[in-house]
PDB file of C-alpha atoms in Angstrom:
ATOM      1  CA  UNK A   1      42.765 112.394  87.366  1.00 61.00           C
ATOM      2  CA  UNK A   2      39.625 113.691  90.005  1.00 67.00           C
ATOM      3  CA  UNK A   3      40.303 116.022  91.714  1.00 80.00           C
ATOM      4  CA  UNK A   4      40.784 116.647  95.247  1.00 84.00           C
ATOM      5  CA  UNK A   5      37.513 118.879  96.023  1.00 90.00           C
ATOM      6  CA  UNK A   6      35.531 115.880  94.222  1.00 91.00           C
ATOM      7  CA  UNK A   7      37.424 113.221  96.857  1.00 94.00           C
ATOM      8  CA  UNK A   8      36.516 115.529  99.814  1.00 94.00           C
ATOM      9  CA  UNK A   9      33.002 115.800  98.892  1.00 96.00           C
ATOM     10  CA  UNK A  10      32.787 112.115  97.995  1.00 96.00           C
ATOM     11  CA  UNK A  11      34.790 111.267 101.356  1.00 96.00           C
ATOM     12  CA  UNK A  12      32.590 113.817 103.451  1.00 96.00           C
ATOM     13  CA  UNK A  13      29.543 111.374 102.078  1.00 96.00           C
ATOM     14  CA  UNK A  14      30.836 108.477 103.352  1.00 97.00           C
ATOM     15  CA  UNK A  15      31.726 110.222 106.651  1.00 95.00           C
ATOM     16  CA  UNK A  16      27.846 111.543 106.995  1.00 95.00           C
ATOM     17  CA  UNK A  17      26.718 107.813 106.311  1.00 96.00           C
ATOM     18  CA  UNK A  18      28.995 106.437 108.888  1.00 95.00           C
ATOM     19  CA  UNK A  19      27.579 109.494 110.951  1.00 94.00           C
ATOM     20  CA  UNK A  20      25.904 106.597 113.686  1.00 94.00           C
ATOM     21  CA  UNK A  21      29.476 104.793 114.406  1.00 93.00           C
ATOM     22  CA  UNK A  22      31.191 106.047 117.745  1.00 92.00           C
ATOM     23  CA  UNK A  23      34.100 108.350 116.311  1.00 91.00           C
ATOM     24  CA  UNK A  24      36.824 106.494 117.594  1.00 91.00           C
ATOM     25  CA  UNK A  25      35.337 102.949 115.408  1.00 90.00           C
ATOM     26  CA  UNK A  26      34.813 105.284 112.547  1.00 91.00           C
ATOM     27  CA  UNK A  27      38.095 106.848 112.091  1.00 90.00           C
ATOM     28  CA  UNK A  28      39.662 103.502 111.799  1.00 88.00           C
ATOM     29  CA  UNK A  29      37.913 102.822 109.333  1.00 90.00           C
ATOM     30  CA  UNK A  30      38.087 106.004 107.451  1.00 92.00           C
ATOM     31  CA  UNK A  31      41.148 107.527 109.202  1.00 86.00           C
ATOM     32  CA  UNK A  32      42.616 107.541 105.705  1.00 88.00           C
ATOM     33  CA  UNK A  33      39.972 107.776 103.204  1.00 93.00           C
ATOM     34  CA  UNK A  34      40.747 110.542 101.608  1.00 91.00           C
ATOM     35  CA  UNK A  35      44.357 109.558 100.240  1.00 89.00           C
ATOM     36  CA  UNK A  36      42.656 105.691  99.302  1.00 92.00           C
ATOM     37  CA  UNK A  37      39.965 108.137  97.228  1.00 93.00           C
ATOM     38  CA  UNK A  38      42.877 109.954  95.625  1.00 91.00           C
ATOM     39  CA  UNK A  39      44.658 106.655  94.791  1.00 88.00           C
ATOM     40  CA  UNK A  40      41.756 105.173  93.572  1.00 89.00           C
ATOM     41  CA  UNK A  41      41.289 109.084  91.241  1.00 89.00           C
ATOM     42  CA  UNK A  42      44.281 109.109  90.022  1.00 87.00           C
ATOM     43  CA  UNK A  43      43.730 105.802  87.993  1.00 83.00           C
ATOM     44  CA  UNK A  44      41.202 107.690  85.659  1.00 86.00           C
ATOM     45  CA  UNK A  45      38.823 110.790  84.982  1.00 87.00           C
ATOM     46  CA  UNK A  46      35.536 108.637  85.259  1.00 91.00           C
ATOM     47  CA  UNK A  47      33.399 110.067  88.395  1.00 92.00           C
ATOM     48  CA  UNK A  48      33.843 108.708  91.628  1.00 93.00           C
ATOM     49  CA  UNK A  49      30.205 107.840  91.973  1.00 94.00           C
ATOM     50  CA  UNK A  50      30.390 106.247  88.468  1.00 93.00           C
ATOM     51  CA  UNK A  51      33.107 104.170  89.819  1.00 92.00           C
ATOM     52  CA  UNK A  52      32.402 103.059  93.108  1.00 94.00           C
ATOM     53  CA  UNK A  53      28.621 103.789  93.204  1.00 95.00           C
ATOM     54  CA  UNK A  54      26.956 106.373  95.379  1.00 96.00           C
ATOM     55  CA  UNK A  55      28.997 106.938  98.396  1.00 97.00           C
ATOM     56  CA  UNK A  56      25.808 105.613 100.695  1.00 96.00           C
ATOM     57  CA  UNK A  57      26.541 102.235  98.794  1.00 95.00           C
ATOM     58  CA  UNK A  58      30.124 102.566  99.255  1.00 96.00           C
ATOM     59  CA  UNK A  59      29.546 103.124 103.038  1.00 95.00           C
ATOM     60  CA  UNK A  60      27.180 100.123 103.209  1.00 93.00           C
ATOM     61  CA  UNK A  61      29.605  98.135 101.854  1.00 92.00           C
ATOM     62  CA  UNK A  62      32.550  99.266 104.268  1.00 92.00           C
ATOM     63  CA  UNK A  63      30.401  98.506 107.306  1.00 91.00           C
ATOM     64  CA  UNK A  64      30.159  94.894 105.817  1.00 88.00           C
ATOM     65  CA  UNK A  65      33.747  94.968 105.146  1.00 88.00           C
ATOM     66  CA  UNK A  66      34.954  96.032 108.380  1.00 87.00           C
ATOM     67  CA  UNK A  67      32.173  94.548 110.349  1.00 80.00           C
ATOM     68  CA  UNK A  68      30.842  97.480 112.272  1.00 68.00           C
ATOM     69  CA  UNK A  69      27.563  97.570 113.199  1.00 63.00           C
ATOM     70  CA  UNK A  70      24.819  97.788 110.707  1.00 63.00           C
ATOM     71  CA  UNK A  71      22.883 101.304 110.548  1.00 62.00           C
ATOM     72  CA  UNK A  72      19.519 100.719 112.257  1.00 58.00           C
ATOM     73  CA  UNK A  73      20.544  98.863 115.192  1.00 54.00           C
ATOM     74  CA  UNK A  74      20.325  99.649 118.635  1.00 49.00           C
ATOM     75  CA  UNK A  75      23.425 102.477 118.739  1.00 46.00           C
ATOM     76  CA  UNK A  76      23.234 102.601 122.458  1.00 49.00           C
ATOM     77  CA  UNK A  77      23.447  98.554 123.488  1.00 54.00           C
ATOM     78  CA  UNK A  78      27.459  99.336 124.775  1.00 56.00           C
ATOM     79  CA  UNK A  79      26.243 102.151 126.261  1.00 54.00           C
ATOM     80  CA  UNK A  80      23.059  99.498 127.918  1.00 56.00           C
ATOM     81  CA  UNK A  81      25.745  97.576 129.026  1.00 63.00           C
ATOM     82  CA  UNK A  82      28.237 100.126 130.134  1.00 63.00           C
ATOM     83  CA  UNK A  83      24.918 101.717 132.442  1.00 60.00           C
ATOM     84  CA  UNK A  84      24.022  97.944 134.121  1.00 64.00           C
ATOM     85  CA  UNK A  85      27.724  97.847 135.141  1.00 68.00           C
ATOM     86  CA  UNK A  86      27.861 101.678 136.597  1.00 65.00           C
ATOM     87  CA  UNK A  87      24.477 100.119 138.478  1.00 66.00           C
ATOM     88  CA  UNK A  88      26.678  97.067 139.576  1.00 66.00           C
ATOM     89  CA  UNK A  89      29.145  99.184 141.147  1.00 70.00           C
ATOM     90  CA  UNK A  90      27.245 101.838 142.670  1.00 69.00           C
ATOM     91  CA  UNK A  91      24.951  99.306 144.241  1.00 70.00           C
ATOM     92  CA  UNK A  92      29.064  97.647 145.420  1.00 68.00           C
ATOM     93  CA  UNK A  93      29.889 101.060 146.803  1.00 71.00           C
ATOM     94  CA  UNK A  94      26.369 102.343 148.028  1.00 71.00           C
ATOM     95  CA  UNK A  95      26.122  98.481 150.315  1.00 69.00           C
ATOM     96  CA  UNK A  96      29.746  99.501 151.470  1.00 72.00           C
ATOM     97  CA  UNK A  97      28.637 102.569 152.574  1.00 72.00           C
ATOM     98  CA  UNK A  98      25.639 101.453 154.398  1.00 69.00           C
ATOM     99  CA  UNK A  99      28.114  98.685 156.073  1.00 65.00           C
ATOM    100  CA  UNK A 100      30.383 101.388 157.634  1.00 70.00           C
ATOM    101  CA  UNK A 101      27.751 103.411 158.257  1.00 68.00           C
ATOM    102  CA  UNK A 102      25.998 101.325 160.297  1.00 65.00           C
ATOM    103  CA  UNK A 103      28.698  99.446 161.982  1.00 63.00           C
ATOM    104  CA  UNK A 104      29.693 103.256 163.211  1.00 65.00           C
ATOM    105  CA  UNK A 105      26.094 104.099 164.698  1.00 62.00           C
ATOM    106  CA  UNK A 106      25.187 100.860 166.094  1.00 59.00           C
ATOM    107  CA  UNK A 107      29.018  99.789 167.208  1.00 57.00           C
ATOM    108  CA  UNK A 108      28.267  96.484 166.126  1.00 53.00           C
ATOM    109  CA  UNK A 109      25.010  96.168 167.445  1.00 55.00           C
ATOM    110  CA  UNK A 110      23.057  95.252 163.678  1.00 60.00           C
ATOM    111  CA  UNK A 111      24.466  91.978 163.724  1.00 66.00           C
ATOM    112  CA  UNK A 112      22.840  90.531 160.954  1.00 67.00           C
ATOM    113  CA  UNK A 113      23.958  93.638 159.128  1.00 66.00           C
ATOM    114  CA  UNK A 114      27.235  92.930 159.365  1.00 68.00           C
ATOM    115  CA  UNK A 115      27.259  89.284 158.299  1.00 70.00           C
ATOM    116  CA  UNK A 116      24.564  90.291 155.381  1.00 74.00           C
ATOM    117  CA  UNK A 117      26.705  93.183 153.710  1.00 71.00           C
ATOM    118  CA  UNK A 118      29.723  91.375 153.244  1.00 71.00           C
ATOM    119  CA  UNK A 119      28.243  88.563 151.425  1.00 78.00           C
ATOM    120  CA  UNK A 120      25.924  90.766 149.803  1.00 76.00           C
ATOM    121  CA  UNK A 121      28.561  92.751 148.079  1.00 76.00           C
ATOM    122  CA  UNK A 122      30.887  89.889 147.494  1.00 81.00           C
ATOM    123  CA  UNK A 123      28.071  88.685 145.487  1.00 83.00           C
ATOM    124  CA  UNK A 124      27.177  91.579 143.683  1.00 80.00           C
ATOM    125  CA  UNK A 125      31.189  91.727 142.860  1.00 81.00           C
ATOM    126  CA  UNK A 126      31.076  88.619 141.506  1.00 82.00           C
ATOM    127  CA  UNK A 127      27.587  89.646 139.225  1.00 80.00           C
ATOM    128  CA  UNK A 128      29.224  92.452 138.089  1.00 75.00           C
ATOM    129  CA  UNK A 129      32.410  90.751 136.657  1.00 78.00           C
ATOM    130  CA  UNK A 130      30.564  87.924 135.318  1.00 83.00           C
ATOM    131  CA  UNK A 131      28.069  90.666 133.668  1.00 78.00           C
ATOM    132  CA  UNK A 132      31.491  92.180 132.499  1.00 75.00           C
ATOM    133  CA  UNK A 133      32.688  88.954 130.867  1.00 77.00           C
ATOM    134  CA  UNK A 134      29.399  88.565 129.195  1.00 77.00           C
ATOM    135  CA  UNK A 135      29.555  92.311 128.199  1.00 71.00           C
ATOM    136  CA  UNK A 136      32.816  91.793 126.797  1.00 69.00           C
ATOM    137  CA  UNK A 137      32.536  88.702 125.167  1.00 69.00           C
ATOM    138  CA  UNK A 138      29.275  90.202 123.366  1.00 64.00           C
ATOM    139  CA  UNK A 139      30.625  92.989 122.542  1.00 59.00           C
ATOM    140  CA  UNK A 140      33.556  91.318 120.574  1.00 57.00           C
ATOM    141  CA  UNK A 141      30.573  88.716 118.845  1.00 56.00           C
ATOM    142  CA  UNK A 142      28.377  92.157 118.106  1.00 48.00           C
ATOM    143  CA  UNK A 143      31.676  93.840 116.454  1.00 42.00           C
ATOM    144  CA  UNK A 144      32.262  90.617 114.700  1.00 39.00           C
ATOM    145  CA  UNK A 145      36.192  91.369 114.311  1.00 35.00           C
TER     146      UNK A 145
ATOM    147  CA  UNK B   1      20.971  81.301 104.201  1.00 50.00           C
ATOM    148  CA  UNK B   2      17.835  81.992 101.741  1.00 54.00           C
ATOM    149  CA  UNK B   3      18.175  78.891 100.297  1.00 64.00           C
ATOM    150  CA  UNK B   4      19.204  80.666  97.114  1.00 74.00           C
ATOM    151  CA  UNK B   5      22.545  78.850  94.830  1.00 72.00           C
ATOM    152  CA  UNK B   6      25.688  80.017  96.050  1.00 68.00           C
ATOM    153  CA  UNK B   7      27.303  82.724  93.845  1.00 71.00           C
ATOM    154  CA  UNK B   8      31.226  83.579  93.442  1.00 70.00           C
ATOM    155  CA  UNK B   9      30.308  86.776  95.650  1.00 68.00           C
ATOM    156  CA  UNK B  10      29.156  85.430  98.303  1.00 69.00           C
ATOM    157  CA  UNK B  11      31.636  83.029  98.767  1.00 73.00           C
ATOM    158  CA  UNK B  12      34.031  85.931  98.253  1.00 76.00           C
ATOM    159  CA  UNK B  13      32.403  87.366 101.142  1.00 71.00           C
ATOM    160  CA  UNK B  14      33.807  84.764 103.732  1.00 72.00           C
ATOM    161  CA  UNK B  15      37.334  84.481 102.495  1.00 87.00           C
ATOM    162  CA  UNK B  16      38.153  88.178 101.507  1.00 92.00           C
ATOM    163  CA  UNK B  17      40.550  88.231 104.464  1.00 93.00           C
ATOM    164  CA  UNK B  18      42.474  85.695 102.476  1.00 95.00           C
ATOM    165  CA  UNK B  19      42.776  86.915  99.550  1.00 95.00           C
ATOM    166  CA  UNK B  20      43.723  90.203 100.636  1.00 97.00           C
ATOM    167  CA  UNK B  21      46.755  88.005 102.658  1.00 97.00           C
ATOM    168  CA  UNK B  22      47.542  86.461  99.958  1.00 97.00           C
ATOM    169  CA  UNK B  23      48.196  89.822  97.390  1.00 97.00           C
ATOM    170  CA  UNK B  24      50.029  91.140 100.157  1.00 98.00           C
ATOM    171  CA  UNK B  25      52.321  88.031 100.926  1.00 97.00           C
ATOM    172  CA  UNK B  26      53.432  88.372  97.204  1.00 96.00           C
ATOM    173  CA  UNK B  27      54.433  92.076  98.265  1.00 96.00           C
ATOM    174  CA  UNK B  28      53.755  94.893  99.912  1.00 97.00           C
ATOM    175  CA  UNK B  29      50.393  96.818  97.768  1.00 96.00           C
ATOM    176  CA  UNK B  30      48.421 100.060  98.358  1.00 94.00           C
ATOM    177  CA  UNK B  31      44.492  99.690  98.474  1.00 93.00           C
ATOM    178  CA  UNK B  32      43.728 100.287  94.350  1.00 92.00           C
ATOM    179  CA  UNK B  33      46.675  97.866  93.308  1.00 94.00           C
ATOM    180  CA  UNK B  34      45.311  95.196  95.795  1.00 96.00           C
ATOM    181  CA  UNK B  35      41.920  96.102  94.034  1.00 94.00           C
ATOM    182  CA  UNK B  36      43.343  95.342  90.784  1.00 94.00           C
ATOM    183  CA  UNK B  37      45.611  92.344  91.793  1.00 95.00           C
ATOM    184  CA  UNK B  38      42.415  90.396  93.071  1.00 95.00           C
ATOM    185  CA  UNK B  39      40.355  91.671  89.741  1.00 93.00           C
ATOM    186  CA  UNK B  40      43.062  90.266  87.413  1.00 94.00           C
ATOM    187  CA  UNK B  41      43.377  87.137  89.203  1.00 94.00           C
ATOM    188  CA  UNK B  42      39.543  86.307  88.318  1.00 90.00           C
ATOM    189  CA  UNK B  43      37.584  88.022  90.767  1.00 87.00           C
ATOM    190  CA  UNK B  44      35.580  90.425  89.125  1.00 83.00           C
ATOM    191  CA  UNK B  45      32.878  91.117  91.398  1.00 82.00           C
ATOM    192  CA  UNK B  46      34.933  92.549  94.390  1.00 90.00           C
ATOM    193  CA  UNK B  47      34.284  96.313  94.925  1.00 91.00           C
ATOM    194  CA  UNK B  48      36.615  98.888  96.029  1.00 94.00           C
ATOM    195  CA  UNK B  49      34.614  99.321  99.697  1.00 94.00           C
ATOM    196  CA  UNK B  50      35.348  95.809 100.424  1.00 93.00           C
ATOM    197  CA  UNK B  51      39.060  95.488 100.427  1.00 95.00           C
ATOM    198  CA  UNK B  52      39.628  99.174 101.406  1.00 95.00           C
ATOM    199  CA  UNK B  53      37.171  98.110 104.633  1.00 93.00           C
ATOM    200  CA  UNK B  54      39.552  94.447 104.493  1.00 94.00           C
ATOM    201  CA  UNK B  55      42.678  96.672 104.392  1.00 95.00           C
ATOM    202  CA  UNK B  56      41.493  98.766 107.193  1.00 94.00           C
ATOM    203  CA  UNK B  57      40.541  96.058 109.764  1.00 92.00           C
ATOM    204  CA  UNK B  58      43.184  93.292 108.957  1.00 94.00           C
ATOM    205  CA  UNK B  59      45.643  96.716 109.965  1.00 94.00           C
ATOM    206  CA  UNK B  60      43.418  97.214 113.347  1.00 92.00           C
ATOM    207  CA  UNK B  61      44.038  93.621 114.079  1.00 93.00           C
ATOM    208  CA  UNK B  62      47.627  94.037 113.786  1.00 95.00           C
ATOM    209  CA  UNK B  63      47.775  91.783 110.831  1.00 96.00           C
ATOM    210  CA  UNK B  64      49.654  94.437 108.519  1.00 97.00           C
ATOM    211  CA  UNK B  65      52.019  97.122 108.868  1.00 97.00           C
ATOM    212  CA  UNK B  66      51.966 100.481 106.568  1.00 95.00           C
ATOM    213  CA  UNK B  67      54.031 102.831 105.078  1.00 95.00           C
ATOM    214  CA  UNK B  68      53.144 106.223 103.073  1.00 93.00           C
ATOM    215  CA  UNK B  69      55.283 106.211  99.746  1.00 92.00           C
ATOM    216  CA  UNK B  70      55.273 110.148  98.508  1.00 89.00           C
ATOM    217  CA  UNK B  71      54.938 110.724  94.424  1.00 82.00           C
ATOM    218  CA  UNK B  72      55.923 113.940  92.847  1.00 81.00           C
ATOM    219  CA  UNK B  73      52.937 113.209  89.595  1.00 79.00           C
ATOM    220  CA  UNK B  74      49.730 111.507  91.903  1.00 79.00           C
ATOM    221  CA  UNK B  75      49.061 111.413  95.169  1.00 81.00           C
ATOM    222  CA  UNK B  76      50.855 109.642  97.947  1.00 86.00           C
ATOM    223  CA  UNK B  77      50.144 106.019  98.334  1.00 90.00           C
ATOM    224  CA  UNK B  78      49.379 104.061 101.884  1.00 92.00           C
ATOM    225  CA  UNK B  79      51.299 100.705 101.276  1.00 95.00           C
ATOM    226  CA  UNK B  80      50.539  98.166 103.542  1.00 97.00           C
ATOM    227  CA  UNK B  81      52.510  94.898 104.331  1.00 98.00           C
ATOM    228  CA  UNK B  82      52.417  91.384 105.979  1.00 98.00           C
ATOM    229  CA  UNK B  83      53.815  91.995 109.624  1.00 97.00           C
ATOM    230  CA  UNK B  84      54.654  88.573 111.303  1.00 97.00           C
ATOM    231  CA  UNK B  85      50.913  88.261 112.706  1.00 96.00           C
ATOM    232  CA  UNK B  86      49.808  88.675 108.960  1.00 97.00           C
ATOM    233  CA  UNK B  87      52.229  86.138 107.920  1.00 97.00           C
ATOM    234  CA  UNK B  88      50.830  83.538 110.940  1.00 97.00           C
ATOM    235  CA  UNK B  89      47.312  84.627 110.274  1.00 95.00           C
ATOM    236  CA  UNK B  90      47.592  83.774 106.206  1.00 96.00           C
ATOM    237  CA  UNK B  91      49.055  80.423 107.181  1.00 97.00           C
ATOM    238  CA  UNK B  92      46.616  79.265 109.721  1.00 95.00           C
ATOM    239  CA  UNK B  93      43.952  80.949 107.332  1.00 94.00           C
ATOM    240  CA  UNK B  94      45.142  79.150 104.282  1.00 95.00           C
ATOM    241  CA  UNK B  95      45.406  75.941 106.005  1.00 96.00           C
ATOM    242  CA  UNK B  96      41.586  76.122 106.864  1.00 94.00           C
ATOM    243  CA  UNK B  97      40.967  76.858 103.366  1.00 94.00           C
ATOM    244  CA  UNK B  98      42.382  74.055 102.100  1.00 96.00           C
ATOM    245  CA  UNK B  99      40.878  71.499 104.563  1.00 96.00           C
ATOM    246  CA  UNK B 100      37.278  73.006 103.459  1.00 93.00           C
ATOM    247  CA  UNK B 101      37.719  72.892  99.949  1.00 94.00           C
ATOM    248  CA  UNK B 102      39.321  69.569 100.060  1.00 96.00           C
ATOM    249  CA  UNK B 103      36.916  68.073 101.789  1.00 96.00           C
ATOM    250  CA  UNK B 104      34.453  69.554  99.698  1.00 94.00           C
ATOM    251  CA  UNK B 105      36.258  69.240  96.436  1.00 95.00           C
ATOM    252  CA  UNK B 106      36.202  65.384  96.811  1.00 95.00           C
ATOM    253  CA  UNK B 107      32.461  65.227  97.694  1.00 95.00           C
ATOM    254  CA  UNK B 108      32.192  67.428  94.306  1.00 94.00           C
ATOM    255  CA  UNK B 109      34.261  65.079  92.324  1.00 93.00           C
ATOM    256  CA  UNK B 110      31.961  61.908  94.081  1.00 89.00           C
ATOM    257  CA  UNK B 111      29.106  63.873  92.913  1.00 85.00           C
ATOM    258  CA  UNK B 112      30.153  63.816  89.431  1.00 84.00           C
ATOM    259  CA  UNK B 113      31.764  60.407  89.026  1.00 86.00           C
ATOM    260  CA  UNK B 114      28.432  58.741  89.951  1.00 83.00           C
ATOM    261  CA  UNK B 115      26.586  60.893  87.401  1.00 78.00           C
TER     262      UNK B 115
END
């Protein structure tokens, strides 16, 4: 049987390789490592890394298995698409602001400002929730669950 | 594709998902039996990392349930189990299966009666 300081360094190894997933996606995958390790020990006395290969490999081959992203590509492309939508919105909220604003100083006097804005931000709206769709629909194509 | 034949492992590599069902339909299985179940039944090649990762997403899908059974001589094992998503996932799963390798059983079997 291997013991349990061999299954935490072995598990800690697979951790460190995993080290570019977002922590939430990698303790999903490896929430429960440590008592599959131990299963998988208490079968026989061979080494871990004789059996199952360095834990790099063993990592590599999770990602495949679980379909996370491979190491190497672009961690931050959520976080690309997260930023355009924060843009989306502020540019929603920043044209609302300008609205009020103006309608306030002028008291209705911009016309065309008044007519623009609206339409303006209805449109941005609807960019940003189609942009969203996309996001989301990428996302789910990119996680390849 | 890099135009390479097709080996037993890479056509492992699509249907995984199955087979993992499939060991688990039989009854419930912790991640080294499921290992061994899929070994013994003629597939060699599949490593540890693959249906622990298999386990592990089919359960984030909400395909499986799990249970930790304690044991006073090893370690406690994670047994996981067809939930009714698991069971309607293996069925439409196994359904596909079979059209494909129908279809492509008899163009096999046209293959070889012409020969």
């Amino acid at each position: 049987m291997t013991d349990t300081t061999e299954v935490a360094r072995y598990a800690a190894a697979v951790r460190a390789a995993l080290a570019d997933l977002p922590a939430a996606e990698r303790e999903s995958l490896v929430g429960d490592l440590e008592q599959h390790l131990a299963e998988v020990g208490a079968e026989s006395d061979v080494p871990l890394d004789t059996r199952l290969g360095a834990p790099e490999a063993y990592a590599a081959e999770l990602r495949v298995a679980y379909g996370a992203r491979e190491p190497g590509k672009p961690a931050g492309r959520r976080l690309y698409r997260g930023g355009v939508a924060v843009i989306v919105g502020a540019a929603v909220v920043g044209g609302w602001l300008v609205v009020s604003k103006s309608q306030q100083l002028s008291g209705g006097g911009l016309r065309w400002i008044n007519i623009l804005m609206p339409n303006l931000i209805l449109l941005l709206l609807i960019i940003g929730f189609l942009y969203y769709m996309w996001a989301r629909a990428a996302g789910r194509r990119g996680g390849g669950a | 594709m890099d135009g390479g034949p097709l080996d037993a492992s890479q056509l492992l590599k699509g249907v995984l998902d199955l087979a993992v069902l499939a060991v688990l339909a039989e009854r419930d299985s912790y991640g080294y039996e499921v290992l061994r179940q899929l070994r013994e039944s003629g597939l060699p090649g599949v490593g540890d990392a693959s249906v622990y990762g298999t386990l592990r997403r089919l359960y984030q899908a909400g395909a499986l349930s799990s249970y930790v059974v304690p044991s006073d001589e090893g370690p406690h094992r994670k047994y996981y189990g067809l939930n009714d998503g698991g069971r309607a996932l293996l069925a439409r799963s196994a359904e596909a299966w079979f059209t494909v390798t129908d279809a492509v059983s008899t163009l096999l079997d046209g293959m070889e009666a012409r020969r």
